[in-house]
């Protein structure tokens, strides 16, 4: 009887600290994971591609990405595929929206 009472008091005490949570999500634009950027990026600079550091590496082209009100340049680099058959889909700018790059099967 004492253990049942202790368990009930413990559960009741825990529920006192559990607050009610209410969330509202609002989507604007409907363009998915991209976000708004006013001006298009500048053209990419000409760059030298170094030889691969070893087998299994893939070249990821350099790209511009928004950094506040300006564009920043990320130089190209060699990377290992995160899983077999993966390939890099570069970031893109389309109709004032920037979509980041990602690995795809």
CSV table of C-alpha atoms in Angstrom, one decimal:
chain,number,residue,atom,x,y,z
A,1,UNK,CA,0.0,0.0,0.0
A,2,UNK,CA,2.8,2.4,0.9
A,3,UNK,CA,4.6,1.7,-2.5
A,4,UNK,CA,1.4,2.4,-4.4
A,5,UNK,CA,0.9,5.7,-2.5
A,6,UNK,CA,4.6,6.6,-3.1
A,7,UNK,CA,4.2,5.9,-6.9
A,8,UNK,CA,1.0,8.0,-7.1
A,9,UNK,CA,2.6,10.9,-5.2
A,10,UNK,CA,5.7,10.7,-7.5
A,11,UNK,CA,3.6,10.7,-10.7
A,12,UNK,CA,1.4,13.5,-9.4
A,13,UNK,CA,4.5,15.6,-8.4
A,14,UNK,CA,6.0,15.1,-11.8
A,15,UNK,CA,2.9,16.2,-13.6
A,16,UNK,CA,2.8,19.5,-11.6
A,17,UNK,CA,6.1,20.5,-13.4
A,18,UNK,CA,4.9,19.5,-16.8
A,19,UNK,CA,3.7,22.7,-18.5
A,20,UNK,CA,1.1,23.0,-21.2
A,21,UNK,CA,2.8,23.6,-24.6
A,22,UNK,CA,1.1,25.2,-27.5
A,23,UNK,CA,2.9,25.8,-30.9
A,24,UNK,CA,1.8,27.6,-34.0
A,25,UNK,CA,3.7,27.3,-37.3
A,26,UNK,CA,3.4,29.8,-40.1
A,27,UNK,CA,4.9,29.2,-43.6
A,28,UNK,CA,5.4,32.1,-45.9
A,29,UNK,CA,6.3,31.9,-49.6
A,30,UNK,CA,5.9,28.2,-50.2
A,31,UNK,CA,9.4,27.8,-51.8
A,32,UNK,CA,10.5,25.0,-49.4
A,33,UNK,CA,14.0,25.0,-47.7
A,34,UNK,CA,15.3,28.1,-49.6
A,35,UNK,CA,15.3,31.6,-48.2
A,36,UNK,CA,14.9,35.0,-49.8
A,37,UNK,CA,18.0,36.9,-51.1
A,38,UNK,CA,17.5,40.2,-53.0
A,39,UNK,CA,20.5,40.3,-55.4
A,40,UNK,CA,21.9,37.4,-57.5
A,41,UNK,CA,25.4,36.2,-56.7
A,42,UNK,CA,28.4,37.5,-58.7
A,43,UNK,CA,30.0,35.2,-61.3
A,44,UNK,CA,32.3,32.6,-59.8
A,45,UNK,CA,36.1,33.3,-60.1
A,46,UNK,CA,38.4,31.1,-62.1
A,47,UNK,CA,40.0,28.5,-59.9
A,48,UNK,CA,42.6,25.8,-60.2
A,49,UNK,CA,41.5,22.2,-59.2
A,50,UNK,CA,44.3,20.4,-57.4
A,51,UNK,CA,44.6,16.6,-58.0
A,52,UNK,CA,42.6,14.3,-55.8
A,53,UNK,CA,44.2,13.5,-52.4
A,54,UNK,CA,43.3,9.8,-52.8
A,55,UNK,CA,40.8,7.4,-54.2
A,56,UNK,CA,37.2,7.8,-53.2
A,57,UNK,CA,37.2,11.6,-53.2
A,58,UNK,CA,34.8,13.9,-55.1
A,59,UNK,CA,35.4,17.5,-56.1
A,60,UNK,CA,32.8,19.9,-54.8
A,61,UNK,CA,32.8,23.1,-56.9
A,62,UNK,CA,33.2,26.5,-55.2
A,63,UNK,CA,30.1,28.5,-54.6
A,64,UNK,CA,28.7,31.8,-53.4
A,65,UNK,CA,26.5,31.8,-50.3
A,66,UNK,CA,24.6,34.7,-48.7
A,67,UNK,CA,26.3,36.2,-45.6
A,68,UNK,CA,24.0,38.9,-44.4
A,69,UNK,CA,23.5,41.5,-47.1
A,70,UNK,CA,26.5,40.3,-49.2
A,71,UNK,CA,27.7,37.2,-50.9
A,72,UNK,CA,30.7,35.2,-49.6
A,73,UNK,CA,32.8,32.8,-51.6
A,74,UNK,CA,33.4,29.2,-50.5
A,75,UNK,CA,36.4,27.7,-52.5
A,76,UNK,CA,36.0,24.3,-54.0
A,77,UNK,CA,37.4,21.3,-52.1
A,78,UNK,CA,37.8,17.5,-52.2
A,79,UNK,CA,35.4,15.5,-50.0
A,80,UNK,CA,34.7,11.9,-49.3
A,81,UNK,CA,31.2,10.7,-50.1
A,82,UNK,CA,29.1,10.3,-46.9
A,83,UNK,CA,27.7,7.0,-48.2
A,84,UNK,CA,28.1,4.8,-51.3
A,85,UNK,CA,26.6,6.2,-54.5
A,86,UNK,CA,26.2,9.8,-53.1
A,87,UNK,CA,26.8,12.8,-55.3
A,88,UNK,CA,26.9,16.5,-54.5
A,89,UNK,CA,24.1,18.8,-55.7
A,90,UNK,CA,25.5,22.3,-55.7
A,91,UNK,CA,23.7,25.3,-54.1
A,92,UNK,CA,21.6,27.4,-56.5
A,93,UNK,CA,20.0,30.8,-56.7
A,94,UNK,CA,16.5,30.8,-58.3
A,95,UNK,CA,14.0,33.7,-58.4
A,96,UNK,CA,15.5,35.5,-55.5
A,97,UNK,CA,15.7,32.4,-53.3
A,98,UNK,CA,18.9,30.6,-52.3
A,99,UNK,CA,18.9,26.8,-51.9
A,100,UNK,CA,21.9,25.3,-50.1
A,101,UNK,CA,23.9,22.3,-51.5
A,102,UNK,CA,23.4,18.7,-50.3
A,103,UNK,CA,24.5,15.1,-50.8
A,104,UNK,CA,22.0,13.0,-52.7
A,105,UNK,CA,21.7,9.3,-53.5
